PDB file of C-alpha atoms in Angstrom:
ATOM      1  CA  UNK A   1       4.618 -15.624  18.471  1.00 48.00           C
ATOM      2  CA  UNK A   2       3.808 -13.211  21.309  1.00 63.00           C
ATOM      3  CA  UNK A   3      -0.018 -13.260  22.311  1.00 81.00           C
ATOM      4  CA  UNK A   4      -1.990 -10.249  21.091  1.00 91.00           C
ATOM      5  CA  UNK A   5      -3.761  -7.807  23.506  1.00 95.00           C
ATOM      6  CA  UNK A   6      -6.697  -5.692  22.667  1.00 95.00           C
ATOM      7  CA  UNK A   7      -5.467  -2.273  23.449  1.00 95.00           C
ATOM      8  CA  UNK A   8      -8.753  -0.633  22.543  1.00 95.00           C
ATOM      9  CA  UNK A   9     -11.909  -1.997  20.667  1.00 97.00           C
ATOM     10  CA  UNK A  10     -10.745  -2.949  17.224  1.00 97.00           C
ATOM     11  CA  UNK A  11      -7.069  -2.065  17.932  1.00 98.00           C
ATOM     12  CA  UNK A  12      -4.668  -4.934  19.034  1.00 98.00           C
ATOM     13  CA  UNK A  13      -1.073  -4.988  19.755  1.00 98.00           C
ATOM     14  CA  UNK A  14       1.549  -7.670  20.238  1.00 97.00           C
ATOM     15  CA  UNK A  15       5.300  -7.490  21.052  1.00 96.00           C
ATOM     16  CA  UNK A  16       5.058  -3.647  22.060  1.00 96.00           C
ATOM     17  CA  UNK A  17       4.152  -1.717  25.086  1.00 95.00           C
ATOM     18  CA  UNK A  18       2.280   1.579  24.378  1.00 96.00           C
ATOM     19  CA  UNK A  19       2.544   4.461  24.668  1.00 96.00           C
ATOM     20  CA  UNK A  20       5.305   4.890  22.025  1.00 97.00           C
ATOM     21  CA  UNK A  21       6.798   8.156  20.951  1.00 97.00           C
ATOM     22  CA  UNK A  22       6.098   9.090  17.276  1.00 98.00           C
ATOM     23  CA  UNK A  23       9.255  11.171  17.089  1.00 97.00           C
ATOM     24  CA  UNK A  24      11.300   7.954  17.674  1.00 98.00           C
ATOM     25  CA  UNK A  25      10.397   7.041  14.015  1.00 98.00           C
ATOM     26  CA  UNK A  26      11.700   8.674  10.932  1.00 98.00           C
ATOM     27  CA  UNK A  27       9.834   6.952   8.058  1.00 99.00           C
ATOM     28  CA  UNK A  28       6.270   5.565   7.621  1.00 99.00           C
ATOM     29  CA  UNK A  29       5.758   3.355   4.476  1.00 99.00           C
ATOM     30  CA  UNK A  30       2.167   2.825   3.193  1.00 98.00           C
ATOM     31  CA  UNK A  31       0.819   0.150   0.930  1.00 98.00           C
ATOM     32  CA  UNK A  32      -1.792   1.877  -1.385  1.00 98.00           C
ATOM     33  CA  UNK A  33      -4.712  -0.409  -2.529  1.00 98.00           C
ATOM     34  CA  UNK A  34      -6.990  -1.297   0.364  1.00 98.00           C
ATOM     35  CA  UNK A  35      -4.623   0.455   2.908  1.00 98.00           C
ATOM     36  CA  UNK A  36      -4.143   4.130   2.110  1.00 98.00           C
ATOM     37  CA  UNK A  37      -7.169   3.971  -0.343  1.00 98.00           C
ATOM     38  CA  UNK A  38     -10.473   2.036  -0.333  1.00 98.00           C
ATOM     39  CA  UNK A  39     -10.169   0.106  -3.545  1.00 97.00           C
ATOM     40  CA  UNK A  40      -8.029  -2.253  -5.424  1.00 96.00           C
ATOM     41  CA  UNK A  41      -7.265  -0.204  -8.661  1.00 97.00           C
ATOM     42  CA  UNK A  42      -6.567  -3.162 -10.845  1.00 97.00           C
ATOM     43  CA  UNK A  43     -10.038  -4.620 -10.088  1.00 97.00           C
ATOM     44  CA  UNK A  44     -11.831  -1.353 -10.800  1.00 96.00           C
ATOM     45  CA  UNK A  45      -9.835  -0.909 -14.123  1.00 97.00           C
ATOM     46  CA  UNK A  46     -10.883  -4.510 -14.978  1.00 96.00           C
ATOM     47  CA  UNK A  47     -14.594  -3.451 -14.627  1.00 94.00           C
ATOM     48  CA  UNK A  48     -14.178  -1.532 -17.884  1.00 88.00           C
ATOM     49  CA  UNK A  49     -13.204  -4.678 -19.679  1.00 89.00           C
ATOM     50  CA  UNK A  50     -16.057  -6.703 -18.246  1.00 94.00           C
ATOM     51  CA  UNK A  51     -13.567  -8.800 -16.351  1.00 94.00           C
ATOM     52  CA  UNK A  52     -13.649  -7.521 -12.776  1.00 96.00           C
ATOM     53  CA  UNK A  53     -14.823 -10.792 -11.280  1.00 96.00           C
ATOM     54  CA  UNK A  54     -11.977 -12.682 -13.005  1.00 95.00           C
ATOM     55  CA  UNK A  55      -9.365 -10.077 -12.062  1.00 96.00           C
ATOM     56  CA  UNK A  56     -10.623  -9.699  -8.425  1.00 95.00           C
ATOM     57  CA  UNK A  57     -10.455 -13.415  -7.778  1.00 95.00           C
ATOM     58  CA  UNK A  58      -6.771 -13.408  -8.639  1.00 95.00           C
ATOM     59  CA  UNK A  59      -6.149 -10.221  -6.584  1.00 94.00           C
ATOM     60  CA  UNK A  60      -7.992 -11.771  -3.565  1.00 93.00           C
ATOM     61  CA  UNK A  61      -5.845 -14.971  -3.799  1.00 93.00           C
ATOM     62  CA  UNK A  62      -2.607 -12.906  -4.080  1.00 93.00           C
ATOM     63  CA  UNK A  63      -3.373 -10.819  -1.134  1.00 93.00           C
ATOM     64  CA  UNK A  64      -4.404 -13.819   1.002  1.00 92.00           C
ATOM     65  CA  UNK A  65      -1.050 -15.294   0.154  1.00 93.00           C
ATOM     66  CA  UNK A  66      -2.534 -18.226  -1.809  1.00 93.00           C
ATOM     67  CA  UNK A  67      -0.610 -17.204  -4.965  1.00 90.00           C
ATOM     68  CA  UNK A  68       3.097 -16.943  -4.108  1.00 84.00           C
ATOM     69  CA  UNK A  69       4.286 -15.539  -7.358  1.00 93.00           C
ATOM     70  CA  UNK A  70       2.947 -11.935  -7.208  1.00 94.00           C
ATOM     71  CA  UNK A  71       4.750 -10.860 -10.425  1.00 96.00           C
ATOM     72  CA  UNK A  72       3.113 -13.527 -12.425  1.00 94.00           C
ATOM     73  CA  UNK A  73      -0.251 -12.841 -10.758  1.00 94.00           C
ATOM     74  CA  UNK A  74      -0.128  -9.209 -11.690  1.00 96.00           C
ATOM     75  CA  UNK A  75       1.108  -9.837 -15.136  1.00 96.00           C
ATOM     76  CA  UNK A  76      -1.903 -12.072 -15.643  1.00 95.00           C
ATOM     77  CA  UNK A  77      -4.361  -9.455 -14.369  1.00 96.00           C
ATOM     78  CA  UNK A  78      -2.757  -6.679 -16.402  1.00 97.00           C
ATOM     79  CA  UNK A  79      -2.960  -8.783 -19.555  1.00 96.00           C
ATOM     80  CA  UNK A  80      -6.731  -8.892 -19.005  1.00 95.00           C
ATOM     81  CA  UNK A  81      -6.783  -5.086 -19.198  1.00 97.00           C
ATOM     82  CA  UNK A  82      -5.727  -4.768 -22.663  1.00 96.00           C
ATOM     83  CA  UNK A  83      -7.814  -2.218 -24.541  1.00 96.00           C
ATOM     84  CA  UNK A  84      -8.987  -0.272 -21.545  1.00 97.00           C
ATOM     85  CA  UNK A  85      -8.744   3.306 -22.131  1.00 97.00           C
ATOM     86  CA  UNK A  86      -6.817   5.970 -20.268  1.00 97.00           C
ATOM     87  CA  UNK A  87     -10.054   7.891 -19.731  1.00 96.00           C
ATOM     88  CA  UNK A  88     -11.321   4.911 -17.725  1.00 96.00           C
ATOM     89  CA  UNK A  89      -8.202   5.220 -15.420  1.00 97.00           C
ATOM     90  CA  UNK A  90      -9.226   8.829 -14.923  1.00 97.00           C
ATOM     91  CA  UNK A  91     -12.812   7.741 -14.040  1.00 96.00           C
ATOM     92  CA  UNK A  92     -11.502   5.271 -11.484  1.00 97.00           C
ATOM     93  CA  UNK A  93      -9.442   8.000  -9.888  1.00 98.00           C
ATOM     94  CA  UNK A  94     -12.205  10.610  -9.961  1.00 97.00           C
ATOM     95  CA  UNK A  95     -15.217   8.501  -9.095  1.00 97.00           C
ATOM     96  CA  UNK A  96     -14.141   5.358  -7.278  1.00 97.00           C
ATOM     97  CA  UNK A  97     -10.809   6.056  -5.476  1.00 98.00           C
ATOM     98  CA  UNK A  98     -11.309   7.463  -2.030  1.00 98.00           C
ATOM     99  CA  UNK A  99      -8.718   7.904   0.912  1.00 98.00           C
ATOM    100  CA  UNK A 100      -9.489   5.411   3.593  1.00 98.00           C
ATOM    101  CA  UNK A 101     -10.693   7.202   6.845  1.00 98.00           C
ATOM    102  CA  UNK A 102      -7.900   8.823   8.786  1.00 98.00           C
ATOM    103  CA  UNK A 103      -5.377   8.619   5.908  1.00 98.00           C
ATOM    104  CA  UNK A 104      -4.824  12.281   5.514  1.00 98.00           C
ATOM    105  CA  UNK A 105      -4.827  12.831   9.322  1.00 98.00           C
ATOM    106  CA  UNK A 106      -2.301  10.143   9.905  1.00 98.00           C
ATOM    107  CA  UNK A 107       0.052  11.533   7.038  1.00 98.00           C
ATOM    108  CA  UNK A 108      -0.201  15.070   8.504  1.00 98.00           C
ATOM    109  CA  UNK A 109       0.532  13.819  11.943  1.00 98.00           C
ATOM    110  CA  UNK A 110       3.622  11.853  10.861  1.00 98.00           C
ATOM    111  CA  UNK A 111       4.903  14.840   8.826  1.00 98.00           C
ATOM    112  CA  UNK A 112       4.446  17.132  11.798  1.00 98.00           C
ATOM    113  CA  UNK A 113       6.496  14.777  13.854  1.00 98.00           C
ATOM    114  CA  UNK A 114       9.247  14.873  11.392  1.00 98.00           C
ATOM    115  CA  UNK A 115       8.753  11.534   9.642  1.00 98.00           C
ATOM    116  CA  UNK A 116       9.202  11.034   5.811  1.00 98.00           C
ATOM    117  CA  UNK A 117       6.362   9.327   4.033  1.00 98.00           C
ATOM    118  CA  UNK A 118       6.736   6.615   1.453  1.00 98.00           C
ATOM    119  CA  UNK A 119       4.048   5.113  -0.758  1.00 98.00           C
ATOM    120  CA  UNK A 120       5.043   1.746  -1.914  1.00 98.00           C
ATOM    121  CA  UNK A 121       2.644  -0.237  -4.062  1.00 98.00           C
ATOM    122  CA  UNK A 122       2.086  -3.178  -6.099  1.00 97.00           C
ATOM    123  CA  UNK A 123      -0.517  -1.048  -8.061  1.00 97.00           C
ATOM    124  CA  UNK A 124      -0.012   1.549 -10.555  1.00 98.00           C
ATOM    125  CA  UNK A 125       1.888   4.803 -11.095  1.00 98.00           C
ATOM    126  CA  UNK A 126      -1.161   6.446 -12.602  1.00 98.00           C
ATOM    127  CA  UNK A 127      -2.715   6.463  -9.114  1.00 98.00           C
ATOM    128  CA  UNK A 128       0.375   6.443  -6.857  1.00 98.00           C
ATOM    129  CA  UNK A 129       1.755   9.629  -8.352  1.00 98.00           C
ATOM    130  CA  UNK A 130      -1.483  11.384  -8.055  1.00 98.00           C
ATOM    131  CA  UNK A 131      -1.858  10.468  -4.423  1.00 98.00           C
ATOM    132  CA  UNK A 132       1.819  11.453  -3.842  1.00 98.00           C
ATOM    133  CA  UNK A 133       1.093  14.915  -5.165  1.00 98.00           C
ATOM    134  CA  UNK A 134      -2.294  15.162  -3.428  1.00 98.00           C
ATOM    135  CA  UNK A 135      -0.957  14.225   0.050  1.00 98.00           C
ATOM    136  CA  UNK A 136       2.644  15.732  -0.477  1.00 98.00           C
ATOM    137  CA  UNK A 137       4.232  12.463   0.189  1.00 98.00           C
ATOM    138  CA  UNK A 138       7.917  12.332  -0.033  1.00 98.00           C
ATOM    139  CA  UNK A 139       8.469   9.145  -2.030  1.00 98.00           C
ATOM    140  CA  UNK A 140       6.373   6.866  -4.226  1.00 98.00           C
ATOM    141  CA  UNK A 141       7.142   3.640  -6.035  1.00 98.00           C
ATOM    142  CA  UNK A 142       4.716   1.450  -7.981  1.00 98.00           C
ATOM    143  CA  UNK A 143       4.215  -0.349 -11.326  1.00 98.00           C
ATOM    144  CA  UNK A 144       3.886   1.506 -14.655  1.00 98.00           C
ATOM    145  CA  UNK A 145       1.103   0.418 -17.113  1.00 98.00           C
ATOM    146  CA  UNK A 146       2.162   0.695 -20.854  1.00 98.00           C
ATOM    147  CA  UNK A 147      -0.313   2.962 -22.631  1.00 98.00           C
ATOM    148  CA  UNK A 148      -0.195   3.364 -26.424  1.00 98.00           C
ATOM    149  CA  UNK A 149      -2.638   5.631 -28.279  1.00 98.00           C
ATOM    150  CA  UNK A 150      -4.720   6.128 -25.120  1.00 98.00           C
ATOM    151  CA  UNK A 151      -5.191   2.426 -24.422  1.00 98.00           C
ATOM    152  CA  UNK A 152      -3.669  -0.121 -22.074  1.00 98.00           C
ATOM    153  CA  UNK A 153      -1.570  -2.675 -23.998  1.00 98.00           C
ATOM    154  CA  UNK A 154      -1.870  -5.342 -21.348  1.00 97.00           C
ATOM    155  CA  UNK A 155       1.726  -5.010 -20.407  1.00 98.00           C
ATOM    156  CA  UNK A 156       3.934  -3.340 -17.742  1.00 98.00           C
ATOM    157  CA  UNK A 157       6.830  -1.176 -18.368  1.00 98.00           C
ATOM    158  CA  UNK A 158      10.279  -1.697 -16.872  1.00 97.00           C
ATOM    159  CA  UNK A 159      11.464   1.074 -14.753  1.00 98.00           C
ATOM    160  CA  UNK A 160      14.947   2.245 -13.537  1.00 97.00           C
ATOM    161  CA  UNK A 161      14.689   0.072 -10.335  1.00 97.00           C
ATOM    162  CA  UNK A 162      13.344  -3.037 -11.853  1.00 96.00           C
ATOM    163  CA  UNK A 163      10.261  -4.571 -13.492  1.00 96.00           C
ATOM    164  CA  UNK A 164       7.482  -5.224 -10.876  1.00 97.00           C
ATOM    165  CA  UNK A 165       7.063  -3.846  -7.327  1.00 98.00           C
ATOM    166  CA  UNK A 166       6.261  -7.081  -5.544  1.00 97.00           C
ATOM    167  CA  UNK A 167       6.824  -7.986  -1.881  1.00 97.00           C
ATOM    168  CA  UNK A 168      10.608  -8.289  -2.099  1.00 97.00           C
ATOM    169  CA  UNK A 169      10.768  -4.800  -3.939  1.00 98.00           C
ATOM    170  CA  UNK A 170       8.618  -3.299  -1.165  1.00 98.00           C
ATOM    171  CA  UNK A 171      11.205  -4.583   1.355  1.00 98.00           C
ATOM    172  CA  UNK A 172      13.987  -3.230  -0.662  1.00 98.00           C
ATOM    173  CA  UNK A 173      12.437   0.161  -1.223  1.00 98.00           C
ATOM    174  CA  UNK A 174      11.776   0.514   2.535  1.00 98.00           C
ATOM    175  CA  UNK A 175      15.418  -0.327   3.257  1.00 98.00           C
ATOM    176  CA  UNK A 176      16.827   1.899   0.548  1.00 98.00           C
ATOM    177  CA  UNK A 177      14.643   4.771   1.800  1.00 98.00           C
ATOM    178  CA  UNK A 178      15.835   4.347   5.280  1.00 98.00           C
ATOM    179  CA  UNK A 179      19.438   4.439   3.940  1.00 98.00           C
ATOM    180  CA  UNK A 180      18.708   7.546   1.948  1.00 98.00           C
ATOM    181  CA  UNK A 181      17.274   9.433   4.862  1.00 98.00           C
ATOM    182  CA  UNK A 182      19.849   8.127   7.366  1.00 98.00           C
ATOM    183  CA  UNK A 183      17.763   6.088   9.702  1.00 98.00           C
ATOM    184  CA  UNK A 184      17.588   2.366  10.580  1.00 98.00           C
ATOM    185  CA  UNK A 185      14.789   0.051   9.701  1.00 98.00           C
ATOM    186  CA  UNK A 186      13.924  -0.095  13.324  1.00 98.00           C
ATOM    187  CA  UNK A 187      12.844   3.532  13.050  1.00 98.00           C
ATOM    188  CA  UNK A 188      10.394   2.766  10.191  1.00 99.00           C
ATOM    189  CA  UNK A 189       6.615   2.010  10.403  1.00 99.00           C
ATOM    190  CA  UNK A 190       5.164  -0.214   7.677  1.00 99.00           C
ATOM    191  CA  UNK A 191       1.378  -0.230   6.967  1.00 98.00           C
ATOM    192  CA  UNK A 192      -0.241  -2.841   4.833  1.00 98.00           C
ATOM    193  CA  UNK A 193      -3.096  -5.381   4.327  1.00 98.00           C
ATOM    194  CA  UNK A 194      -1.978  -8.065   2.025  1.00 96.00           C
ATOM    195  CA  UNK A 195       0.517 -10.768   1.855  1.00 95.00           C
ATOM    196  CA  UNK A 196       2.912  -8.727  -0.496  1.00 95.00           C
ATOM    197  CA  UNK A 197       3.268  -6.357   2.409  1.00 98.00           C
ATOM    198  CA  UNK A 198       4.674  -8.903   4.764  1.00 98.00           C
ATOM    199  CA  UNK A 199       8.310  -8.653   3.748  1.00 98.00           C
ATOM    200  CA  UNK A 200       8.595  -4.788   4.253  1.00 98.00           C
ATOM    201  CA  UNK A 201       6.476  -5.111   7.586  1.00 98.00           C
ATOM    202  CA  UNK A 202       8.971  -7.795   8.592  1.00 98.00           C
ATOM    203  CA  UNK A 203      11.975  -5.414   8.439  1.00 98.00           C
ATOM    204  CA  UNK A 204      10.143  -2.358   9.890  1.00 98.00           C
ATOM    205  CA  UNK A 205      10.480  -1.427  13.525  1.00 98.00           C
ATOM    206  CA  UNK A 206       6.683  -1.254  13.785  1.00 98.00           C
ATOM    207  CA  UNK A 207       4.317  -3.238  11.461  1.00 98.00           C
ATOM    208  CA  UNK A 208       0.790  -2.231  11.195  1.00 98.00           C
ATOM    209  CA  UNK A 209      -2.020  -4.380   9.536  1.00 98.00           C
ATOM    210  CA  UNK A 210      -4.998  -2.270   8.472  1.00 98.00           C
ATOM    211  CA  UNK A 211      -8.166  -4.315   7.967  1.00 98.00           C
ATOM    212  CA  UNK A 212      -5.982  -6.987   6.816  1.00 97.00           C
ATOM    213  CA  UNK A 213      -5.859 -10.547   5.534  1.00 95.00           C
ATOM    214  CA  UNK A 214      -5.630 -12.984   8.456  1.00 95.00           C
ATOM    215  CA  UNK A 215      -2.039 -14.013   7.517  1.00 95.00           C
ATOM    216  CA  UNK A 216      -0.985 -10.381   7.735  1.00 97.00           C
ATOM    217  CA  UNK A 217      -2.864  -9.606  10.934  1.00 97.00           C
ATOM    218  CA  UNK A 218      -1.271 -12.435  12.615  1.00 96.00           C
ATOM    219  CA  UNK A 219       2.251 -11.233  11.926  1.00 97.00           C
ATOM    220  CA  UNK A 220       1.772  -7.547  12.586  1.00 98.00           C
ATOM    221  CA  UNK A 221       2.763  -5.709  15.803  1.00 98.00           C
ATOM    222  CA  UNK A 222      -0.419  -3.629  15.512  1.00 98.00           C
ATOM    223  CA  UNK A 223      -3.726  -4.532  13.882  1.00 98.00           C
ATOM    224  CA  UNK A 224      -6.334  -1.936  13.218  1.00 98.00           C
ATOM    225  CA  UNK A 225      -9.646  -3.814  12.612  1.00 98.00           C
ATOM    226  CA  UNK A 226     -12.099  -1.031  13.191  1.00 97.00           C
ATOM    227  CA  UNK A 227     -12.009   2.758  12.466  1.00 98.00           C
ATOM    228  CA  UNK A 228      -9.502   4.662  10.415  1.00 98.00           C
ATOM    229  CA  UNK A 229      -5.816   4.531   9.710  1.00 98.00           C
ATOM    230  CA  UNK A 230      -5.356   7.416  12.226  1.00 98.00           C
ATOM    231  CA  UNK A 231      -6.167   5.015  15.071  1.00 98.00           C
ATOM    232  CA  UNK A 232      -2.613   4.166  14.945  1.00 98.00           C
ATOM    233  CA  UNK A 233      -2.030   7.549  16.820  1.00 98.00           C
ATOM    234  CA  UNK A 234      -3.811   6.095  19.933  1.00 97.00           C
ATOM    235  CA  UNK A 235      -0.580   4.064  20.558  1.00 98.00           C
ATOM    236  CA  UNK A 236       1.584   7.228  20.747  1.00 97.00           C
ATOM    237  CA  UNK A 237       2.058   9.800  23.544  1.00 91.00           C
ATOM    238  CA  UNK A 238       0.327  13.019  23.040  1.00 77.00           C
ATOM    239  CA  UNK A 239       2.551  15.841  21.703  1.00 53.00           C
TER     240      UNK A 239
END
């Protein structure tokens, strides 16, 4: 592993030599929970069921890479959400979910440079689709909670592409999106914080860890440990 260099306080790089040219890239892919946004949505939904501590412990272990079967860990957490109302999902979105600092600024800068923007998440469509519309993102893929009579059933719904968006599916989604827009994976940027982001980060030309778990930070070409997501722009030439 190439040794890392502190490019600026809270911003380290390894294996790259800034300044880079943002227009050399064609796609930026964001993880959602704790990357693009400030919360782990599943943990906040669990709060309504009085099970936040239990669910958050599983989430933390999964993100640190201590649970290798992400799909099973997600099914376990979703099962604990049974009976939570759709209104509580709306409350989480309205009252608890915030964009992380610099998120909107980075998205706008990337779009201005001609990049397409992908949100690919092990979280839920209820939030990902709202964020897609709010930020005018080009693509979004995430997991769909089953809701019957306004309540969560504790299950996930299969979608046309498969059952659960785990690390392998994040990687496949990034690769398929590159193919769709006619670029190589080397022209993609992938940003994440947890172990289930490592596979997509591994195939992208530029991998970025945002306030990430140690395992993720160690493998990323860029690590942002202080400040907002838009600190990534410090590595690129001015327009």
